[in-house]
XYZ file of C-alpha atoms in Angstrom:
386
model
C -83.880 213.549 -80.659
C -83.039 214.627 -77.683
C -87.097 215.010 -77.048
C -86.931 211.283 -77.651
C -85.024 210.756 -74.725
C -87.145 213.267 -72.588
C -90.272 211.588 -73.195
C -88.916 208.489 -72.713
C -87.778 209.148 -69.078
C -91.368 210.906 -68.568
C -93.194 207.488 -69.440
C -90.956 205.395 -67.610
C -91.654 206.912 -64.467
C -95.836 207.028 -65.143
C -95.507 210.538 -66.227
C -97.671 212.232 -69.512
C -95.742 214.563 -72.220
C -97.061 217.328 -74.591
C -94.846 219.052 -77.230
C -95.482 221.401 -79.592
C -93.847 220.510 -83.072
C -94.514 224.009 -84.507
C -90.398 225.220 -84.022
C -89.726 222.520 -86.038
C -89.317 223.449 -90.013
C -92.086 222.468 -92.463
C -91.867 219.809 -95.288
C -92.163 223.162 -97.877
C -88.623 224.392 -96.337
C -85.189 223.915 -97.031
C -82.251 223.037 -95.091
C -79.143 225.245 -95.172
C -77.430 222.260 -96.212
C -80.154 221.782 -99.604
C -82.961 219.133 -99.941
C -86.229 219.570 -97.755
C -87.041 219.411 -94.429
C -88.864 216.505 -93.047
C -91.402 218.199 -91.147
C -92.799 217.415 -87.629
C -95.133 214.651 -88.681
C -92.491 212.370 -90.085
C -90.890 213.269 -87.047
C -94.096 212.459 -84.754
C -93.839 208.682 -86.501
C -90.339 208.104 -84.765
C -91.592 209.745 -81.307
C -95.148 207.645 -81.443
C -92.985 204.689 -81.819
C -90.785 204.993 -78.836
C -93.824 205.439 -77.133
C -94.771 202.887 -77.738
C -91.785 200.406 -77.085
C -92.228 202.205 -73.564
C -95.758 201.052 -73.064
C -95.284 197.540 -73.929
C -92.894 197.494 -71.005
C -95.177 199.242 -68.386
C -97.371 197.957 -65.429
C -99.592 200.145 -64.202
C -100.322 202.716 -67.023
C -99.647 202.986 -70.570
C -97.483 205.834 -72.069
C -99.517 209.221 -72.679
C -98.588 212.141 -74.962
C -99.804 215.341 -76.534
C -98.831 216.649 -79.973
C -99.689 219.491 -81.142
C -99.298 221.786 -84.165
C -100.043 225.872 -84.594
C -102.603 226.068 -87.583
C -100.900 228.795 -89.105
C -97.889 226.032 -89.636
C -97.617 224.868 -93.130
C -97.945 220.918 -92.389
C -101.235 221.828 -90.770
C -103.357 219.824 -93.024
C -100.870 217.078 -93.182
C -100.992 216.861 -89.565
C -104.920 217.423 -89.228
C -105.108 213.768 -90.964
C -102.192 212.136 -90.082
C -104.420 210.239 -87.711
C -107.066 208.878 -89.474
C -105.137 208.653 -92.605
C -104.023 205.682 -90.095
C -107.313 205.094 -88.956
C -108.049 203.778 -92.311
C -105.233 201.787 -92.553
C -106.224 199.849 -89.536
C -109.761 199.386 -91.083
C -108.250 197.673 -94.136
C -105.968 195.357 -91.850
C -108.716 194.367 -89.707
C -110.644 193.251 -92.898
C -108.100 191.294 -93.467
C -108.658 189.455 -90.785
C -105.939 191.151 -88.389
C -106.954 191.599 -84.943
C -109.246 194.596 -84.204
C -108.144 195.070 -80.660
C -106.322 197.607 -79.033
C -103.275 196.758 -77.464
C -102.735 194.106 -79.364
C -99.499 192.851 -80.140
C -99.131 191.886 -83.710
C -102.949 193.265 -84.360
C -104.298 196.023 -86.457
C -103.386 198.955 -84.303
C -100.107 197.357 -83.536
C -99.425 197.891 -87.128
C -100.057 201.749 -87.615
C -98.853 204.851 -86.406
C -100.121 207.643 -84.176
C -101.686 205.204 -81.579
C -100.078 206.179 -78.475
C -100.539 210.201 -78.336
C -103.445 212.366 -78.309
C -102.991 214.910 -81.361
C -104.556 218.753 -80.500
C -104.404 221.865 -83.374
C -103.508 224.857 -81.413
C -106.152 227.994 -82.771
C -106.423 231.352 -82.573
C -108.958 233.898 -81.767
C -107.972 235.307 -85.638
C -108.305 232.285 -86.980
C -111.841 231.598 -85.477
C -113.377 234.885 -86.571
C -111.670 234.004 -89.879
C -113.818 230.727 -89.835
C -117.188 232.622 -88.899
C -116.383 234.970 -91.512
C -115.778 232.575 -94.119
C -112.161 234.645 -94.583
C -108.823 233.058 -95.868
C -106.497 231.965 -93.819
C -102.395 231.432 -94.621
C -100.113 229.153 -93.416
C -96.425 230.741 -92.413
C -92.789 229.028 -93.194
C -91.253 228.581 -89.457
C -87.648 230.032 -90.941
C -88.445 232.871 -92.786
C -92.226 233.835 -91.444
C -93.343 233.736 -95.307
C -96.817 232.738 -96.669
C -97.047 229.564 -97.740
C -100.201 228.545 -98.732
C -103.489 230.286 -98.478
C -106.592 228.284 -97.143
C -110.038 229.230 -96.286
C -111.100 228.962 -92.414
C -113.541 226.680 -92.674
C -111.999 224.541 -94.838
C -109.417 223.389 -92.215
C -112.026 223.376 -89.614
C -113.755 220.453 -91.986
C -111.036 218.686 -92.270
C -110.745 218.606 -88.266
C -114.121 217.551 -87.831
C -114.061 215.049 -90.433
C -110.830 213.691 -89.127
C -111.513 214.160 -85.250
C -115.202 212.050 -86.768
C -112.755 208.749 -87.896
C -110.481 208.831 -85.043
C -111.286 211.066 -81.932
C -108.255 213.482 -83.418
C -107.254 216.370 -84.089
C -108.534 217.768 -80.721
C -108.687 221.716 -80.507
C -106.603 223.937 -78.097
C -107.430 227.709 -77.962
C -104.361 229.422 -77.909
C -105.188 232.979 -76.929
C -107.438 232.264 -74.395
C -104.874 230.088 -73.007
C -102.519 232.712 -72.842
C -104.947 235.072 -72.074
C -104.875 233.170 -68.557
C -101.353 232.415 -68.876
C -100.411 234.026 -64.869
C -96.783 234.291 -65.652
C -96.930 235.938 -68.831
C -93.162 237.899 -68.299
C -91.971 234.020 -68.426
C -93.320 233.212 -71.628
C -96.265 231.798 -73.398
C -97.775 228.411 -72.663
C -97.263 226.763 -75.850
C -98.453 223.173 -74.692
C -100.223 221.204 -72.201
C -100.235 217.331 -70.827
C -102.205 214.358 -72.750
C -105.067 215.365 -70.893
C -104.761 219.009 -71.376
C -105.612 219.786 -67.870
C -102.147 221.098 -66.912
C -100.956 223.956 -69.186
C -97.899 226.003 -68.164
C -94.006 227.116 -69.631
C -91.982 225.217 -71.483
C -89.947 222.598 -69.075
C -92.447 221.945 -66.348
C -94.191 219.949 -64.038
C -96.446 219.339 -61.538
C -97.054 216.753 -58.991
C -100.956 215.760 -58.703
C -103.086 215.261 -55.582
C -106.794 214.668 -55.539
C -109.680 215.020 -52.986
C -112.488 212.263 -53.179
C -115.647 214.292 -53.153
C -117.450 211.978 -51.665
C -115.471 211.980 -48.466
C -116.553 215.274 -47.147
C -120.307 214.015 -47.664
C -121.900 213.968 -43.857
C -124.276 211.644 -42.358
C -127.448 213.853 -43.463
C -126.033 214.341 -47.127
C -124.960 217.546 -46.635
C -121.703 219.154 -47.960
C -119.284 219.427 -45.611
C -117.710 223.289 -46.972
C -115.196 224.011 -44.076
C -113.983 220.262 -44.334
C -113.399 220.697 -47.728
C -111.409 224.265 -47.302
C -109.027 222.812 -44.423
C -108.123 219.706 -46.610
C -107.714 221.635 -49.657
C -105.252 223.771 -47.500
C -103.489 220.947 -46.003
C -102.649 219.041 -49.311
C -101.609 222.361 -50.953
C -99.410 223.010 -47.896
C -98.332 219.580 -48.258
C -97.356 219.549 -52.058
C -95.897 222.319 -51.772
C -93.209 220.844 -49.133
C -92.822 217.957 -52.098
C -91.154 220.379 -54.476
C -88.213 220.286 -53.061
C -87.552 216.295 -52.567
C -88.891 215.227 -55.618
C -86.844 214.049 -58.626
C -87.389 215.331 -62.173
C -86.313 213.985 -65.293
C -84.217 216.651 -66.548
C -81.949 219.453 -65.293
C -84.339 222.510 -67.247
C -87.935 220.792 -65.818
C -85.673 220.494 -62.391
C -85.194 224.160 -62.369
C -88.168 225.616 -63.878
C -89.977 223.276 -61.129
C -87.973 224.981 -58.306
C -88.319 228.307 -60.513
C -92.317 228.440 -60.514
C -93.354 225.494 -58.156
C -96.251 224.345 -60.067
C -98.463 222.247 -58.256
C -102.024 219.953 -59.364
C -104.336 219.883 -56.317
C -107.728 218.314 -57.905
C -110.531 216.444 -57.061
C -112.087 213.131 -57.791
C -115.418 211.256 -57.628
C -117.426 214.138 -59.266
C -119.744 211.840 -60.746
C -120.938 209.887 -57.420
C -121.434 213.265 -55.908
C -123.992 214.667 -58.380
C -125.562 211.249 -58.328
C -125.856 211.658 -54.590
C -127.427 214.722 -55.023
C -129.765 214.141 -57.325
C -128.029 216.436 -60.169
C -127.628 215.258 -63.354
C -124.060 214.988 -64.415
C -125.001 216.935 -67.702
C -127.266 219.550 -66.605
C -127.005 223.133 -65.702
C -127.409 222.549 -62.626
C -124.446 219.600 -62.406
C -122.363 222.279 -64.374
C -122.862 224.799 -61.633
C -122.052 222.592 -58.419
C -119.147 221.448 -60.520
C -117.943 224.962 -60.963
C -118.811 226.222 -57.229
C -116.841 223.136 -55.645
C -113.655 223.889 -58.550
C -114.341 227.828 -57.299
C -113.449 226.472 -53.834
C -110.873 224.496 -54.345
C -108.857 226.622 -56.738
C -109.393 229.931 -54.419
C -108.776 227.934 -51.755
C -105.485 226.929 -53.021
C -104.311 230.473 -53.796
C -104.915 231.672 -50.372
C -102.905 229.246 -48.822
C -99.662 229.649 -51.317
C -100.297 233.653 -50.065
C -100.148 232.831 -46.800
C -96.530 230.211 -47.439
C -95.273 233.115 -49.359
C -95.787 235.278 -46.093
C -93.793 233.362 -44.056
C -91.259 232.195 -46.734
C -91.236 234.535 -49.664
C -93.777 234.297 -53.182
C -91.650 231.817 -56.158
C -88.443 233.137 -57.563
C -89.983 234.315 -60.460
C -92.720 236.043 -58.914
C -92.092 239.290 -58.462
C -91.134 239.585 -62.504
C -95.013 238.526 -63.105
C -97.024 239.978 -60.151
C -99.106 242.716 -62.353
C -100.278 239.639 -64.967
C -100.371 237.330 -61.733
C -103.239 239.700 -60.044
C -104.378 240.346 -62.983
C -105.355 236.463 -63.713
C -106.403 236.287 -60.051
C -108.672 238.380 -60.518
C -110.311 237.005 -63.865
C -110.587 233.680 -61.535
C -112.624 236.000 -58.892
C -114.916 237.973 -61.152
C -115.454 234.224 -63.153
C -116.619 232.920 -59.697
C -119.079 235.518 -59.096
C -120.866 234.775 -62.205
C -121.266 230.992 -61.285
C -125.540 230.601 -60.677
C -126.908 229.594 -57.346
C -129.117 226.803 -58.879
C -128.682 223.171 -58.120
C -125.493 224.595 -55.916
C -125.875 224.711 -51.453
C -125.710 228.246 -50.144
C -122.974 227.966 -48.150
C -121.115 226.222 -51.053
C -121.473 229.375 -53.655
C -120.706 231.652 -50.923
C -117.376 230.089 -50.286
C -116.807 230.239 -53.875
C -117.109 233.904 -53.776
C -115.273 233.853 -50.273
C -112.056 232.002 -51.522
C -111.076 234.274 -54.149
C -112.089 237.579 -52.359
C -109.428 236.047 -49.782
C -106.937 234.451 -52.567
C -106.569 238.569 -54.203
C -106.448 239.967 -50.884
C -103.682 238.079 -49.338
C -102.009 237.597 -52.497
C -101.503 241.636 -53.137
C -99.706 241.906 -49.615
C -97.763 238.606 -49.986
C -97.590 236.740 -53.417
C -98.018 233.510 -54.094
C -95.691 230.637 -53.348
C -96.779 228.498 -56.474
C -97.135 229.372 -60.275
C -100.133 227.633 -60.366
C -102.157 225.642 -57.643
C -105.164 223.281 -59.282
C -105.431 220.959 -62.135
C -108.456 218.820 -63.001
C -107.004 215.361 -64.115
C -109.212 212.607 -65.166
C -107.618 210.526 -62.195
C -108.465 207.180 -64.074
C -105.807 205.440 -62.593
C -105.950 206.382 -59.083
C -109.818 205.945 -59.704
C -109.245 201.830 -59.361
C -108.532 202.944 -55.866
């Protein structure tokens, strides 16, 4: 409940949410007390609906939220179609003759559950393999870590696809490799991310977004303007990074954790118009590789310049605790970048790429970083009306 209330700040304020539901007992367990536990998905049904009551009432964007469930908990198939067991639902009432809109008060979608949050199963690496090697797979009781029920692999993986093939959900997150790039591993494991999924980090935390319009740092000749891009990428990190401190978070534990780890989300925007302006197609190897150089930049970019705030002002409180997986994971980012191809992608642009994390490792051995993280890549629909 008191999640409820969480969220509901979040959204009134424009803000996203994701939660993970797995802590929470399964349907198959008991209380202490007797009788059954409800199980996150009835409890999803009460959460979906503040939503939204929330969104009714906004102006500028609609509520957004994540749910997501482990698939080794034992609601997982429950979960998998809670979605388009409501998808269905809708169907009939719109044959009916209700209104087929979205957003419609009164109408078919009005009238079903699961409509305001974006549902994701988190996997593992074991359970993957399991699925390519046609293995079982077993579901384990949150209290007592007991077996539950024994599936094979692919079997949930159908019922994803034919779910996620209704309704756009379940989406997929991949736990390990998430965690495998987790930076502040001492801390804890990231466990969740935003509606979006572009901003994964601890329990309790935030960031405050900023995005660069490609487009801008386009010259007269059509020509890439790298060192423009650097220096503003530099400036707006250096600039978020002052926000930290004077901005206002809904609760006392995001509050801390944000002054903990100092998370920040410098992106960029206008992706699309760029590759058009090139002459790249947006889904093309070449597209893929200018999109990867200019994130290469950015992110790198980013990193250097926390490195250099943590000279002058010390890395985040919780640095020191996490500098072996922190180098570790900034060095994954540098060895990634050096694998990016040259086609499709200006010279000076992929050597940058290379440049920006040879100087984000360097600096960031003597000094530390300032920020947990530095980059996210939001879909920046609203700010896109701009």
């Amino acid at each position: 409940l008191d999640l409820a209330k969480t969220e509901g700040l979040l959204f009134k304020y424009g803000s996203g949410t994701g939660s993970n539901l797995s802590t929470l007992r399964s349907s198959k367990e008991s209380l202490s007390a007797g009788g059954s536990a409800s199980g996150p998905v009835s409890f999803m049904r009460g959460f979906d609906a503040f939503a939204g009551v929330i969104k009714s009432g906004g102006k500028t964007r609609r509520a957004a939220k994540m749910v997501i469930l482990n698939v080794d908990h034992p609601d997982i198939m429950e979960f998998v179609t809670s979605k388009s067991d409501e998808e269905k639902k809708a169907w009939s009432l719109i044959d009916a003759g209700y209104d087929g809109g979205f957003n419609v008060p009164g109408g078919a979608y009005d009238s079903v559950f699961f409509q305001n949050a974006n549902h994701s199963v988190r996997v593992t690496d074991a359970f993957m393999q399991s699925a390519i090697d046609d293995g079982q797979w077993r579901t384990r009781a949150v209290t007592t870590d007991e077996v539950t029920d024994t599936y094979r692999a692919r079997e949930i993986l159908r019922e994803m696809a034919d779910a996620t093939h209704i309704c756009g959900d379940p989406g997929i997150q991949y736990d390990t490799t998430i965690n495998k790039w987790n930076p502040v591993k001492a801390s804890g494991r990231i466990n969740s991310s935003n509606p979006c999924s572009e901003y994964m980090f601890l329990d309790d935390t935030a960031c405050n977004l900023a995005s660069l319009n490609l487009m801008t740092f386009v010259d007269e000749q059509g020509e890439f303007d790298v060192p423009a891009y650097k220096r503003a990428a530099a400036i707006t990190i250096l600039a978020q990074e002052i926000l930290v401190d004077h901005a206002d978070y809904p609760t006392p534990a995001i509050a801390k954790n944000s002054h903990l780890y100092r998370p920040l989300g410098l992106g960029y925007a206008n992706l699309g118009a760029l590759l058009m302006s090139m002459g790249l197609p947006y889904d093309s190897d070449m597209g893929r590789n200018m999109a990867a150089s200019l994130t290469a930049v950015m992110c790198g970019q980013a990193y250097a310049t926390s490195a250099e705030v943590a000279e002058a002002m010390g890395p985040f409180v919780r640095y020191r605790a996490n500098r072996k997986s922190f180098l570790e994971v900034i060095e994954m980012h540098k060895d990634a970048a050096s694998q990016i191809p040259t086609s499709g992608v200006p010279a000076d642009l992929h050597a940058a790429a290379q440049e920006s994390w040879a100087e984000a490792l360097e600096k960031g051995r003597k000094h530390g970083y300032k920020n947990g993280q530095v980059t996210v890549l939001a879909p920046t629909g609203t700010i896109a009306f701009m």
